[in-house]
PDB file of C-alpha atoms in Angstrom:
ATOM      1  CA  MET A   1      91.185  44.463-124.493  1.00 43.00           C
ATOM      2  CA  ASN A   2      90.565  48.026-125.606  1.00 48.00           C
ATOM      3  CA  SER A   3      88.017  49.768-123.361  1.00 57.00           C
ATOM      4  CA  GLU A   4      86.010  50.847-126.414  1.00 60.00           C
ATOM      5  CA  LEU A   5      85.318  47.188-127.154  1.00 73.00           C
ATOM      6  CA  GLU A   6      84.056  46.297-123.678  1.00 65.00           C
ATOM      7  CA  GLU A   7      80.459  46.489-124.887  1.00 86.00           C
ATOM      8  CA  ILE A   8      80.403  44.112-127.829  1.00 88.00           C
ATOM      9  CA  ALA A   9      77.521  44.527-130.273  1.00 87.00           C
ATOM     10  CA  LEU A  10      78.656  41.690-132.561  1.00 87.00           C
ATOM     11  CA  ALA A  11      81.280  38.990-132.297  1.00 87.00           C
ATOM     12  CA  SER A  12      81.700  36.687-135.219  1.00 88.00           C
ATOM     13  CA  THR A  13      83.927  34.405-137.183  1.00 89.00           C
ATOM     14  CA  VAL A  14      83.844  35.771-140.719  1.00 87.00           C
ATOM     15  CA  LYS A  15      84.554  33.404-143.590  1.00 81.00           C
ATOM     16  CA  ALA A  16      87.411  34.530-145.837  1.00 78.00           C
ATOM     17  CA  GLY A  17      87.925  31.856-148.454  1.00 76.00           C
ATOM     18  CA  HIS A  18      89.271  28.853-146.589  1.00 78.00           C
ATOM     19  CA  ARG A  19      90.177  31.028-143.610  1.00 80.00           C
ATOM     20  CA  ALA A  20      88.153  32.307-140.712  1.00 85.00           C
ATOM     21  CA  LEU A  21      88.672  35.814-139.327  1.00 87.00           C
ATOM     22  CA  ARG A  22      87.490  36.469-135.810  1.00 90.00           C
ATOM     23  CA  VAL A  23      85.964  39.935-135.432  1.00 91.00           C
ATOM     24  CA  GLN A  24      84.475  42.037-132.670  1.00 91.00           C
ATOM     25  CA  VAL A  25      82.305  45.100-133.217  1.00 93.00           C
ATOM     26  CA  GLY A  26      81.709  47.418-130.279  1.00 92.00           C
ATOM     27  CA  ASN A  27      78.497  49.248-129.551  1.00 91.00           C
ATOM     28  CA  PRO A  28      78.670  52.603-131.355  1.00 92.00           C
ATOM     29  CA  ARG A  29      79.264  55.697-129.267  1.00 92.00           C
ATOM     30  CA  GLN A  30      78.414  59.266-130.034  1.00 91.00           C
ATOM     31  CA  ASP A  31      81.438  61.395-130.839  1.00 86.00           C
ATOM     32  CA  HIS A  32      80.710  64.627-129.000  1.00 87.00           C
ATOM     33  CA  ALA A  33      83.333  66.540-130.985  1.00 87.00           C
ATOM     34  CA  THR A  34      81.676  65.816-134.341  1.00 86.00           C
ATOM     35  CA  GLN A  35      78.117  64.995-133.192  1.00 86.00           C
ATOM     36  CA  GLY A  36      78.420  61.853-135.325  1.00 92.00           C
ATOM     37  CA  TRP A  37      78.794  58.249-134.204  1.00 93.00           C
ATOM     38  CA  ARG A  38      81.840  56.013-134.197  1.00 93.00           C
ATOM     39  CA  CYS A  39      81.900  52.244-134.141  1.00 93.00           C
ATOM     40  CA  THR A  40      85.082  50.572-132.958  1.00 93.00           C
ATOM     41  CA  TYR A  41      85.881  47.138-134.325  1.00 93.00           C
ATOM     42  CA  ARG A  42      88.726  44.685-134.439  1.00 91.00           C
ATOM     43  CA  VAL A  43      89.698  41.857-136.693  1.00 88.00           C
ATOM     44  CA  LEU A  44      91.558  39.846-134.061  1.00 80.00           C
ATOM     45  CA  GLY A  45      95.283  39.915-134.535  1.00 78.00           C
ATOM     46  CA  GLU A  46      95.088  43.439-135.981  1.00 84.00           C
ATOM     47  CA  PRO A  47      94.825  46.911-134.439  1.00 88.00           C
ATOM     48  CA  VAL A  48      91.504  48.358-133.352  1.00 91.00           C
ATOM     49  CA  ARG A  49      89.840  50.419-136.094  1.00 93.00           C
ATOM     50  CA  ARG A  50      86.964  52.894-136.178  1.00 93.00           C
ATOM     51  CA  ALA A  51      84.152  53.480-138.625  1.00 92.00           C
ATOM     52  CA  HIS A  52      82.019  56.611-138.556  1.00 92.00           C
ATOM     53  CA  GLY A  53      78.475  57.551-139.454  1.00 92.00           C
ATOM     54  CA  PRO A  54      75.872  60.230-138.752  1.00 92.00           C
ATOM     55  CA  ASP A  55      73.862  57.790-136.617  1.00 91.00           C
ATOM     56  CA  ARG A  56      74.268  54.502-134.769  1.00 91.00           C
ATOM     57  CA  LEU A  57      73.095  52.309-137.658  1.00 93.00           C
ATOM     58  CA  ALA A  58      75.268  54.057-140.238  1.00 93.00           C
ATOM     59  CA  ALA A  59      78.345  53.608-138.007  1.00 93.00           C
ATOM     60  CA  ILE A  60      77.637  49.891-137.498  1.00 93.00           C
ATOM     61  CA  TYR A  61      76.998  49.398-141.221  1.00 93.00           C
ATOM     62  CA  ALA A  62      80.228  51.215-142.136  1.00 93.00           C
ATOM     63  CA  ALA A  63      82.184  48.929-139.769  1.00 93.00           C
ATOM     64  CA  LEU A  64      80.550  45.811-141.224  1.00 92.00           C
ATOM     65  CA  VAL A  65      81.298  46.878-144.797  1.00 90.00           C
ATOM     66  CA  GLU A  66      84.940  47.525-143.847  1.00 90.00           C
ATOM     67  CA  ILE A  67      85.123  44.093-142.160  1.00 90.00           C
ATOM     68  CA  SER A  68      83.604  42.479-145.247  1.00 86.00           C
ATOM     69  CA  HIS A  69      86.235  44.158-147.442  1.00 84.00           C
ATOM     70  CA  ALA A  70      88.991  43.023-145.043  1.00 80.00           C
ATOM     71  CA  ALA A  71      87.712  39.441-145.346  1.00 78.00           C
ATOM     72  CA  VAL A  72      87.872  39.620-149.147  1.00 75.00           C
ATOM     73  CA  LEU A  73      91.419  41.002-149.003  1.00 74.00           C
ATOM     74  CA  ALA A  74      92.488  38.359-146.481  1.00 70.00           C
ATOM     75  CA  ALA A  75      91.110  35.588-148.671  1.00 69.00           C
ATOM     76  CA  ALA A  76      92.878  37.001-151.726  1.00 69.00           C
ATOM     77  CA  SER A  77      96.216  37.576-149.967  1.00 69.00           C
ATOM     78  CA  GLY A  78      96.305  34.195-148.278  1.00 61.00           C
ATOM     79  CA  ARG A  79      98.004  35.762-145.272  1.00 53.00           C
ATOM     80  CA  PRO A  80      98.277  33.404-142.312  1.00 47.00           C
ATOM     81  CA  ALA A  81      95.478  33.236-139.791  1.00 45.00           C
ATOM     82  CA  ASP A  82      95.929  34.422-136.217  1.00 44.00           C
ATOM     83  CA  SER A  83      98.624  32.050-134.962  1.00 38.00           C
ATOM     84  CA  ASP A  84      97.579  32.024-131.307  1.00 38.00           C
ATOM     85  CA  ARG A  85      94.119  30.486-131.552  1.00 39.00           C
ATOM     86  CA  ALA A  86      94.637  28.289-128.483  1.00 32.00           C
ATOM     87  CA  ARG A  87      94.367  31.201-126.062  1.00 33.00           C
ATOM     88  CA  GLU A  88      90.968  32.337-127.288  1.00 37.00           C
ATOM     89  CA  SER A  89      87.590  30.669-127.329  1.00 37.00           C
ATOM     90  CA  ALA A  90      86.721  28.823-130.516  1.00 38.00           C
ATOM     91  CA  ASP A  91      83.210  30.299-130.406  1.00 42.00           C
ATOM     92  CA  LEU A  92      83.678  34.025-129.936  1.00 38.00           C
ATOM     93  CA  ARG A  93      79.921  34.617-129.780  1.00 39.00           C
ATOM     94  CA  LEU A  94      79.776  32.848-126.415  1.00 37.00           C
ATOM     95  CA  THR A  95      82.592  34.953-124.971  1.00 36.00           C
ATOM     96  CA  ALA A  96      80.717  38.118-125.933  1.00 42.00           C
ATOM     97  CA  GLY A  97      77.838  37.299-123.586  1.00 44.00           C
ATOM     98  CA  ALA A  98      75.622  35.548-126.093  1.00 48.00           C
ATOM     99  CA  GLU A  99      74.019  32.204-125.354  1.00 54.00           C
ATOM    100  CA  PRO A 100      72.971  29.437-127.727  1.00 56.00           C
ATOM    101  CA  VAL A 101      69.377  29.955-128.834  1.00 54.00           C
ATOM    102  CA  SER A 102      66.514  27.580-129.501  1.00 57.00           C
ATOM    103  CA  ALA A 103      64.524  27.484-132.741  1.00 54.00           C
ATOM    104  CA  ALA A 104      61.679  29.409-131.074  1.00 58.00           C
ATOM    105  CA  GLN A 105      64.075  32.100-129.821  1.00 59.00           C
ATOM    106  CA  THR A 106      65.614  32.411-133.284  1.00 58.00           C
ATOM    107  CA  ARG A 107      62.254  33.449-134.717  1.00 65.00           C
ATOM    108  CA  GLU A 108      61.729  36.096-132.009  1.00 75.00           C
ATOM    109  CA  PHE A 109      62.902  39.595-132.829  1.00 80.00           C
ATOM    110  CA  GLY A 110      64.993  39.944-129.665  1.00 82.00           C
ATOM    111  CA  PRO A 111      66.968  42.997-128.591  1.00 85.00           C
ATOM    112  CA  PRO A 112      67.554  45.624-131.283  1.00 90.00           C
ATOM    113  CA  LEU A 113      70.965  46.242-132.792  1.00 91.00           C
ATOM    114  CA  ALA A 114      69.996  49.638-134.228  1.00 92.00           C
ATOM    115  CA  ALA A 115      67.036  51.615-135.546  1.00 92.00           C
ATOM    116  CA  LYS A 116      66.682  54.491-137.977  1.00 93.00           C
ATOM    117  CA  ALA A 117      63.921  56.626-139.474  1.00 93.00           C
ATOM    118  CA  VAL A 118      64.111  56.721-143.272  1.00 92.00           C
ATOM    119  CA  HIS A 119      62.137  58.819-145.744  1.00 90.00           C
ATOM    120  CA  THR A 120      60.817  56.818-148.702  1.00 90.00           C
ATOM    121  CA  ALA A 121      58.575  57.628-151.664  1.00 89.00           C
ATOM    122  CA  GLY A 122      55.681  56.230-149.584  1.00 89.00           C
ATOM    123  CA  GLY A 123      56.518  58.389-146.572  1.00 92.00           C
ATOM    124  CA  PRO A 124      58.696  58.007-143.490  1.00 94.00           C
ATOM    125  CA  VAL A 125      59.297  54.573-141.944  1.00 95.00           C
ATOM    126  CA  VAL A 126      61.239  53.339-138.931  1.00 95.00           C
ATOM    127  CA  ILE A 127      63.599  50.464-139.627  1.00 95.00           C
ATOM    128  CA  THR A 128      64.827  48.319-136.750  1.00 95.00           C
ATOM    129  CA  LEU A 129      67.549  45.702-137.075  1.00 94.00           C
ATOM    130  CA  GLY A 130      67.785  42.954-134.476  1.00 93.00           C
ATOM    131  CA  ARG A 131      70.945  41.230-133.326  1.00 92.00           C
ATOM    132  CA  PRO A 132      72.042  38.394-135.604  1.00 92.00           C
ATOM    133  CA  ARG A 133      72.046  34.819-134.360  1.00 91.00           C
ATOM    134  CA  GLN A 134      72.778  31.333-135.595  1.00 90.00           C
ATOM    135  CA  ASP A 135      69.874  29.393-137.063  1.00 90.00           C
ATOM    136  CA  PRO A 136      69.598  26.222-134.943  1.00 87.00           C
ATOM    137  CA  ASP A 137      68.081  24.324-137.880  1.00 89.00           C
ATOM    138  CA  ARG A 138      70.869  25.319-140.279  1.00 92.00           C
ATOM    139  CA  PRO A 139      74.202  25.502-138.420  1.00 87.00           C
ATOM    140  CA  HIS A 140      76.013  27.272-141.280  1.00 89.00           C
ATOM    141  CA  THR A 141      73.414  30.043-141.507  1.00 94.00           C
ATOM    142  CA  PHE A 142      73.001  33.165-139.415  1.00 94.00           C
ATOM    143  CA  LEU A 143      69.817  35.244-139.325  1.00 94.00           C
ATOM    144  CA  CYS A 144      69.386  38.967-138.709  1.00 94.00           C
ATOM    145  CA  PRO A 145      65.805  40.048-138.027  1.00 94.00           C
ATOM    146  CA  PHE A 146      64.567  43.380-139.307  1.00 95.00           C
ATOM    147  CA  ARG A 147      61.335  45.272-138.963  1.00 95.00           C
ATOM    148  CA  ILE A 148      59.912  48.063-141.107  1.00 95.00           C
ATOM    149  CA  ASP A 149      57.543  50.024-138.891  1.00 93.00           C
ATOM    150  CA  ASP A 150      55.317  47.435-137.252  1.00 83.00           C
ATOM    151  CA  ARG A 151      53.983  45.909-140.432  1.00 79.00           C
ATOM    152  CA  THR A 152      56.900  44.036-142.015  1.00 78.00           C
ATOM    153  CA  GLU A 153      59.193  41.649-140.202  1.00 88.00           C
ATOM    154  CA  ALA A 154      61.711  39.452-142.003  1.00 93.00           C
ATOM    155  CA  PHE A 155      65.259  38.121-141.768  1.00 94.00           C
ATOM    156  CA  GLY A 156      68.490  38.705-143.612  1.00 95.00           C
ATOM    157  CA  GLN A 157      70.739  35.674-143.705  1.00 95.00           C
ATOM    158  CA  GLY A 158      74.394  34.944-144.269  1.00 94.00           C
ATOM    159  CA  ILE A 159      77.214  32.563-143.522  1.00 91.00           C
ATOM    160  CA  ASP A 160      78.215  34.693-140.516  1.00 91.00           C
ATOM    161  CA  GLU A 161      76.761  37.505-138.397  1.00 92.00           C
ATOM    162  CA  VAL A 162      78.401  40.252-140.464  1.00 92.00           C
ATOM    163  CA  ARG A 163      76.921  39.020-143.731  1.00 93.00           C
ATOM    164  CA  ALA A 164      73.528  38.423-142.086  1.00 95.00           C
ATOM    165  CA  VAL A 165      73.327  42.092-141.023  1.00 95.00           C
ATOM    166  CA  ILE A 166      74.441  43.289-144.466  1.00 95.00           C
ATOM    167  CA  SER A 167      71.801  40.990-146.010  1.00 96.00           C
ATOM    168  CA  ALA A 168      69.139  42.477-143.716  1.00 96.00           C
ATOM    169  CA  VAL A 169      70.133  46.024-144.730  1.00 96.00           C
ATOM    170  CA  ARG A 170      69.918  45.088-148.404  1.00 95.00           C
ATOM    171  CA  GLY A 171      66.603  43.295-147.826  1.00 95.00           C
ATOM    172  CA  VAL A 172      65.164  46.493-146.368  1.00 95.00           C
ATOM    173  CA  GLY A 173      66.408  48.406-149.419  1.00 95.00           C
ATOM    174  CA  SER A 174      64.767  45.899-151.764  1.00 94.00           C
ATOM    175  CA  ILE A 175      61.438  45.953-149.943  1.00 94.00           C
ATOM    176  CA  LEU A 176      61.285  49.749-149.757  1.00 93.00           C
ATOM    177  CA  GLY A 177      62.728  50.423-153.219  1.00 92.00           C
ATOM    178  CA  ILE A 178      65.579  52.511-151.803  1.00 93.00           C
ATOM    179  CA  PRO A 179      69.337  52.115-152.377  1.00 93.00           C
ATOM    180  CA  LEU A 180      70.601  48.810-150.995  1.00 90.00           C
ATOM    181  CA  ASP A 181      73.285  50.667-149.032  1.00 89.00           C
ATOM    182  CA  TRP A 182      70.767  53.110-147.515  1.00 93.00           C
ATOM    183  CA  PRO A 183      72.508  53.524-144.117  1.00 91.00           C
ATOM    184  CA  VAL A 184      75.571  55.045-145.818  1.00 83.00           C
ATOM    185  CA  PRO A 185      75.559  58.844-145.431  1.00 65.00           C
ATOM    186  CA  ASP A 186      76.217  59.654-149.093  1.00 58.00           C
ATOM    187  CA  THR A 187      73.004  57.833-150.037  1.00 46.00           C
ATOM    188  CA  ALA A 188      70.952  60.341-148.037  1.00 43.00           C
ATOM    189  CA  ASP A 189      70.333  62.407-151.155  1.00 43.00           C
ATOM    190  CA  ARG A 190      69.068  59.306-153.001  1.00 41.00           C
ATOM    191  CA  ARG A 191      66.580  58.140-150.349  1.00 41.00           C
ATOM    192  CA  GLY A 192      63.194  57.383-151.758  1.00 43.00           C
ATOM    193  CA  GLU A 193      64.290  57.528-155.390  1.00 41.00           C
ATOM    194  CA  GLY A 194      64.075  53.783-155.913  1.00 40.00           C
ATOM    195  CA  ARG A 195      66.518  51.855-158.016  1.00 35.00           C
TER     196      ARG A 195
END
C-alpha cells in the first residue's frame, strides 16, 4: 500500500450503477512546496491519485468530487469490477480501523473529519464535518454529521460515505445560503453571496 494512504480518513464502497467501487481516501497533508493541501486517494484497482485544495477540507472535498465523477464514469462505461475481490475484505471500513457503531454512537458527533472558517453574509462561522458512518437503523444509509459553530448540528446522508460527506457539504451551503460547493477554492469569491 502506498505510504501516503497509511492514514485512511475514509474507506468506502461507492455505488456505481450495479457495480461497487472500493475507495480509500488518505488524511490530507500539507504540501510544503505550495503551502496548499493534498489529499491522496485510490479507487482500488487503479493508480493512486491526488486532489489539491488551499485547506484540509477543500482537499478532501476535491477528492470526493473526483471519486464521485469516477463512479459515474464507471457506471456508464460498464468496465469490469476489480477482479481480485477475494484477497480483500468485503467491508473495507473495518480494515481501515473503523468499528461497527451502535444507534447511540451514530447520533454522536464523533471525531472530526475537517473544519473550516467561512465568511457568510451573517458573519464568520466555523464549520466542522464529522466522519461518516453507517446508520444502524437503515443499513443502506450513511450519515455524516456537521456542525455550524456550536448552534447547528445536523447530518448529511447518502448511499455511501462519499455521498454522505458531499450531502453534508451541500447541507451546510443550504443552511447558510452560500454556494453548495463552498469548499472549492474558486467559490471563495462567491462566499456569502447566497444563491
